[in-house]
PDB file of C-alpha atoms in Angstrom:
ATOM      1  CA  MET G 296     -22.070  13.647  -0.632  1.00 45.00           C
ATOM      2  CA  PRO G 297     -20.334  17.130  -1.902  1.00 50.00           C
ATOM      3  CA  VAL G 298     -16.763  17.628  -1.474  1.00 46.00           C
ATOM      4  CA  THR G 299     -15.473  19.633   1.601  1.00 53.00           C
ATOM      5  CA  PRO G 300     -12.423  21.728   1.214  1.00 51.00           C
ATOM      6  CA  GLU G 301     -10.681  19.550   3.299  1.00 52.00           C
ATOM      7  CA  ASP G 302     -11.647  16.753   1.295  1.00 56.00           C
ATOM      8  CA  ARG G 303     -10.148  17.885  -2.103  1.00 81.00           C
ATOM      9  CA  SER G 304      -7.185  15.999  -1.736  1.00 86.00           C
ATOM     10  CA  ALA G 305      -5.939  12.986   0.431  1.00 92.00           C
ATOM     11  CA  GLN G 306      -2.966  10.438   1.159  1.00 94.00           C
ATOM     12  CA  TRP G 307      -2.447   7.093   1.992  1.00 95.00           C
ATOM     13  CA  ALA G 308       0.626   5.181   3.345  1.00 94.00           C
ATOM     14  CA  PRO G 309       1.545   2.402   5.477  1.00 93.00           C
ATOM     15  CA  GLU G 310       1.027   3.213   9.209  1.00 94.00           C
ATOM     16  CA  PRO G 311       4.099   4.146  11.059  1.00 94.00           C
ATOM     17  CA  ARG G 312       3.643   1.795  13.571  1.00 96.00           C
ATOM     18  CA  VAL G 313       3.674  -1.217  11.124  1.00 95.00           C
ATOM     19  CA  VAL G 314       7.080   0.125   9.754  1.00 96.00           C
ATOM     20  CA  ALA G 315       8.756   0.719  12.891  1.00 97.00           C
ATOM     21  CA  VAL G 316       7.858  -3.120  14.154  1.00 97.00           C
ATOM     22  CA  GLY G 317       9.504  -4.151  10.611  1.00 96.00           C
ATOM     23  CA  TRP G 318      12.633  -2.306  11.850  1.00 97.00           C
ATOM     24  CA  LEU G 319      12.146  -3.681  15.339  1.00 98.00           C
ATOM     25  CA  LEU G 320      12.196  -7.388  14.115  1.00 97.00           C
ATOM     26  CA  ALA G 321      14.703  -6.541  11.043  1.00 97.00           C
ATOM     27  CA  ALA G 322      17.209  -5.747  13.936  1.00 97.00           C
ATOM     28  CA  THR G 323      16.025  -8.299  16.414  1.00 97.00           C
ATOM     29  CA  SER G 324      16.862 -10.895  13.852  1.00 97.00           C
ATOM     30  CA  ALA G 325      20.004  -9.356  12.893  1.00 96.00           C
ATOM     31  CA  LEU G 326      21.223  -9.246  16.091  1.00 97.00           C
ATOM     32  CA  VAL G 327      20.031 -12.848  17.410  1.00 96.00           C
ATOM     33  CA  ALA G 328      21.658 -13.959  14.111  1.00 95.00           C
ATOM     34  CA  ALA G 329      25.238 -12.678  15.507  1.00 94.00           C
ATOM     35  CA  LEU G 330      24.700 -14.312  18.680  1.00 94.00           C
ATOM     36  CA  ILE G 331      23.322 -17.525  17.749  1.00 93.00           C
ATOM     37  CA  ASP G 332      25.663 -20.911  17.202  1.00 92.00           C
ATOM     38  CA  ASP G 333      23.713 -22.870  14.664  1.00 94.00           C
ATOM     39  CA  PRO G 334      25.108 -21.950  11.054  1.00 93.00           C
ATOM     40  CA  ARG G 335      21.406 -23.088   9.448  1.00 95.00           C
ATOM     41  CA  GLY G 336      19.683 -20.960  12.011  1.00 94.00           C
ATOM     42  CA  MET G 337      22.008 -17.948  11.329  1.00 95.00           C
ATOM     43  CA  LEU G 338      21.391 -18.475   7.941  1.00 96.00           C
ATOM     44  CA  LEU G 339      17.860 -17.973   8.161  1.00 96.00           C
ATOM     45  CA  LEU G 340      17.718 -15.187  10.768  1.00 96.00           C
ATOM     46  CA  ILE G 341      19.711 -13.542   8.034  1.00 96.00           C
ATOM     47  CA  ALA G 342      17.294 -13.937   5.210  1.00 97.00           C
ATOM     48  CA  ALA G 343      14.674 -12.909   7.568  1.00 97.00           C
ATOM     49  CA  ALA G 344      16.518  -9.862   8.618  1.00 97.00           C
ATOM     50  CA  GLY G 345      17.234  -8.799   5.183  1.00 97.00           C
ATOM     51  CA  LEU G 346      13.415  -9.583   3.603  1.00 97.00           C
ATOM     52  CA  LEU G 347      12.078  -7.467   7.017  1.00 96.00           C
ATOM     53  CA  GLY G 348      14.557  -4.713   6.407  1.00 96.00           C
ATOM     54  CA  LEU G 349      13.500  -4.480   2.958  1.00 96.00           C
ATOM     55  CA  PHE G 350       9.991  -4.030   3.471  1.00 94.00           C
ATOM     56  CA  ALA G 351      10.682  -1.577   6.286  1.00 96.00           C
ATOM     57  CA  LEU G 352      12.630   0.318   4.127  1.00 95.00           C
ATOM     58  CA  LEU G 353      10.009   0.459   0.997  1.00 93.00           C
ATOM     59  CA  GLY G 354       7.382   1.297   3.778  1.00 92.00           C
ATOM     60  CA  THR G 355       9.592   4.144   5.100  1.00 93.00           C
ATOM     61  CA  LEU G 356      10.499   5.496   1.311  1.00 92.00           C
ATOM     62  CA  LEU G 357       7.290   5.007  -0.543  1.00 89.00           C
ATOM     63  CA  ARG G 358       5.313   7.652   1.230  1.00 91.00           C
ATOM     64  CA  PRO G 359       2.755   8.215   0.715  1.00 93.00           C
ATOM     65  CA  ARG G 360       1.710   5.172  -1.111  1.00 94.00           C
ATOM     66  CA  LEU G 361      -1.363   6.647  -3.018  1.00 95.00           C
ATOM     67  CA  SER G 362      -2.462  10.361  -2.793  1.00 95.00           C
ATOM     68  CA  ALA G 363      -5.388  11.710  -4.797  1.00 94.00           C
ATOM     69  CA  ASP G 364      -6.753  15.034  -5.466  1.00 92.00           C
ATOM     70  CA  ALA G 365      -9.412  16.796  -8.018  1.00 89.00           C
ATOM     71  CA  ARG G 366      -7.306  15.790 -10.952  1.00 90.00           C
ATOM     72  CA  GLY G 367      -6.676  12.326 -10.548  1.00 92.00           C
ATOM     73  CA  ILE G 368      -4.431   9.820  -8.237  1.00 94.00           C
ATOM     74  CA  THR G 369      -0.696   9.488  -8.257  1.00 94.00           C
ATOM     75  CA  LEU G 370       0.707   6.146  -7.032  1.00 93.00           C
ATOM     76  CA  ARG G 371       4.509   5.733  -5.494  1.00 94.00           C
ATOM     77  CA  GLY G 372       5.954   2.669  -6.626  1.00 90.00           C
ATOM     78  CA  VAL G 373       9.556   1.232  -6.587  1.00 90.00           C
ATOM     79  CA  ARG G 374      10.028   2.328 -10.154  1.00 89.00           C
ATOM     80  CA  GLY G 375       8.577   5.688  -9.273  1.00 90.00           C
ATOM     81  CA  ALA G 376       5.498   7.679  -9.291  1.00 91.00           C
ATOM     82  CA  LYS G 377       2.491   7.142 -11.981  1.00 92.00           C
ATOM     83  CA  GLN G 378      -0.116   9.591 -12.270  1.00 92.00           C
ATOM     84  CA  TRP G 379      -3.350   9.036 -13.900  1.00 92.00           C
ATOM     85  CA  GLY G 380      -6.470  11.169 -14.254  1.00 91.00           C
ATOM     86  CA  TRP G 381      -9.823  10.450 -12.958  1.00 91.00           C
ATOM     87  CA  GLY G 382     -10.830   9.476 -16.986  1.00 89.00           C
ATOM     88  CA  GLU G 383      -7.747   7.054 -17.138  1.00 91.00           C
ATOM     89  CA  VAL G 384      -8.580   4.881 -14.295  1.00 92.00           C
ATOM     90  CA  ASN G 385     -11.504   2.816 -12.280  1.00 91.00           C
ATOM     91  CA  VAL G 386     -11.241   2.026  -8.537  1.00 94.00           C
ATOM     92  CA  ARG G 387     -13.148  -0.839  -6.761  1.00 94.00           C
ATOM     93  CA  VAL G 388     -12.810  -3.034  -4.007  1.00 96.00           C
ATOM     94  CA  VAL G 389     -11.909  -6.556  -4.309  1.00 94.00           C
ATOM     95  CA  ARG G 390     -12.763  -9.495  -1.903  1.00 94.00           C
ATOM     96  CA  THR G 391     -11.379 -12.559  -1.964  1.00 91.00           C
ATOM     97  CA  ARG G 392     -11.882 -15.620   0.436  1.00 92.00           C
ATOM     98  CA  ARG G 393      -8.729 -17.852   1.206  1.00 88.00           C
ATOM     99  CA  LEU G 394      -8.726 -20.441   4.202  1.00 90.00           C
ATOM    100  CA  GLY G 395     -12.004 -19.219   5.489  1.00 91.00           C
ATOM    101  CA  ARG G 396     -10.726 -15.527   5.656  1.00 91.00           C
ATOM    102  CA  GLU G 397     -11.898 -12.499   3.648  1.00 92.00           C
ATOM    103  CA  SER G 398      -9.515 -10.044   2.450  1.00 92.00           C
ATOM    104  CA  SER G 399     -10.229  -7.192   0.603  1.00 94.00           C
ATOM    105  CA  ALA G 400      -7.801  -4.796  -1.535  1.00 95.00           C
ATOM    106  CA  LEU G 401      -7.847  -1.564  -3.550  1.00 95.00           C
ATOM    107  CA  GLU G 402      -8.018  -2.445  -7.242  1.00 95.00           C
ATOM    108  CA  ILE G 403      -6.977   0.635  -9.583  1.00 94.00           C
ATOM    109  CA  ASP G 404      -7.617  -0.484 -13.386  1.00 93.00           C
ATOM    110  CA  ALA G 405      -5.752   2.098 -15.579  1.00 89.00           C
ATOM    111  CA  ASP G 406      -7.117   0.336 -18.717  1.00 83.00           C
ATOM    112  CA  ASN G 407      -7.747   3.622 -20.461  1.00 77.00           C
ATOM    113  CA  ALA G 408      -4.401   5.248 -19.736  1.00 77.00           C
ATOM    114  CA  ALA G 409      -1.759   5.461 -22.737  1.00 76.00           C
ATOM    115  CA  GLU G 410       0.359   2.915 -20.506  1.00 81.00           C
ATOM    116  CA  PRO G 411      -2.392   0.456 -19.163  1.00 83.00           C
ATOM    117  CA  ASP G 412      -1.692  -0.950 -15.419  1.00 88.00           C
ATOM    118  CA  LEU G 413      -3.468  -2.680 -13.047  1.00 90.00           C
ATOM    119  CA  VAL G 414      -2.802  -2.242  -9.229  1.00 92.00           C
ATOM    120  CA  LEU G 415      -3.678  -3.748  -5.975  1.00 94.00           C
ATOM    121  CA  LEU G 416      -3.008  -2.009  -2.398  1.00 95.00           C
ATOM    122  CA  GLY G 417      -3.892  -3.953   0.683  1.00 93.00           C
ATOM    123  CA  ARG G 418      -4.702  -2.445   4.187  1.00 93.00           C
ATOM    124  CA  LEU G 419      -0.671  -2.815   5.120  1.00 91.00           C
ATOM    125  CA  ASP G 420      -0.258  -0.373   1.822  1.00 92.00           C
ATOM    126  CA  LEU G 421      -2.761   2.298   2.656  1.00 94.00           C
ATOM    127  CA  GLY G 422      -2.730   2.196   6.001  1.00 92.00           C
ATOM    128  CA  ALA G 423      -6.223   2.402   5.940  1.00 94.00           C
ATOM    129  CA  ASP G 424      -9.558   0.053   5.113  1.00 95.00           C
ATOM    130  CA  PRO G 425      -9.708  -0.530   1.071  1.00 95.00           C
ATOM    131  CA  GLN G 426     -13.389   0.256   1.232  1.00 95.00           C
ATOM    132  CA  ASP G 427     -12.687   3.505   3.000  1.00 95.00           C
ATOM    133  CA  VAL G 428     -10.169   4.522   0.680  1.00 95.00           C
ATOM    134  CA  VAL G 429     -12.528   3.536  -2.046  1.00 95.00           C
ATOM    135  CA  ASP G 430     -15.322   5.831  -0.626  1.00 94.00           C
ATOM    136  CA  HIS G 431     -13.136   8.764  -0.197  1.00 94.00           C
ATOM    137  CA  LEU G 432     -11.577   8.563  -3.906  1.00 93.00           C
ATOM    138  CA  ILE G 433     -15.332   7.920  -5.660  1.00 91.00           C
ATOM    139  CA  ARG G 434     -15.931  11.554  -3.441  1.00 91.00           C
ATOM    140  CA  LEU G 435     -13.175  12.982  -5.049  1.00 90.00           C
ATOM    141  CA  ARG G 436     -13.590  11.518  -8.830  1.00 85.00           C
ATOM    142  CA  THR G 437     -17.197  13.345  -8.609  1.00 76.00           C
TER     143      THR G 437
END
């Protein structure tokens, strides 16, 4: 399938609704921790609020998580952005089955890069089905 002008670049990031729910749950956990009378429960709620807040913060700041164009792909992470040309990476969908449920992830294998890396991104990271993302990346690559 040929690449159309609107397909020359693309970006994927966590869905804003999911990030908003993370912020809401973090705030709710912190509020309930402030109102509860049980010290152990308060500790658990503070830990939950911290973790939820951290994940929501990452979902807010690391946007877009993955971007691609005709030159290659860029991945944003906690330690900065990594860029690879198409000749340095292979992309595919990895499917696993655990506890009777199948999940899929986008695998970016930068084995040919100057600094080899292997990255797995799931639906929460991409905000889209990993199979659809791989299909789009393959169209960009050709």
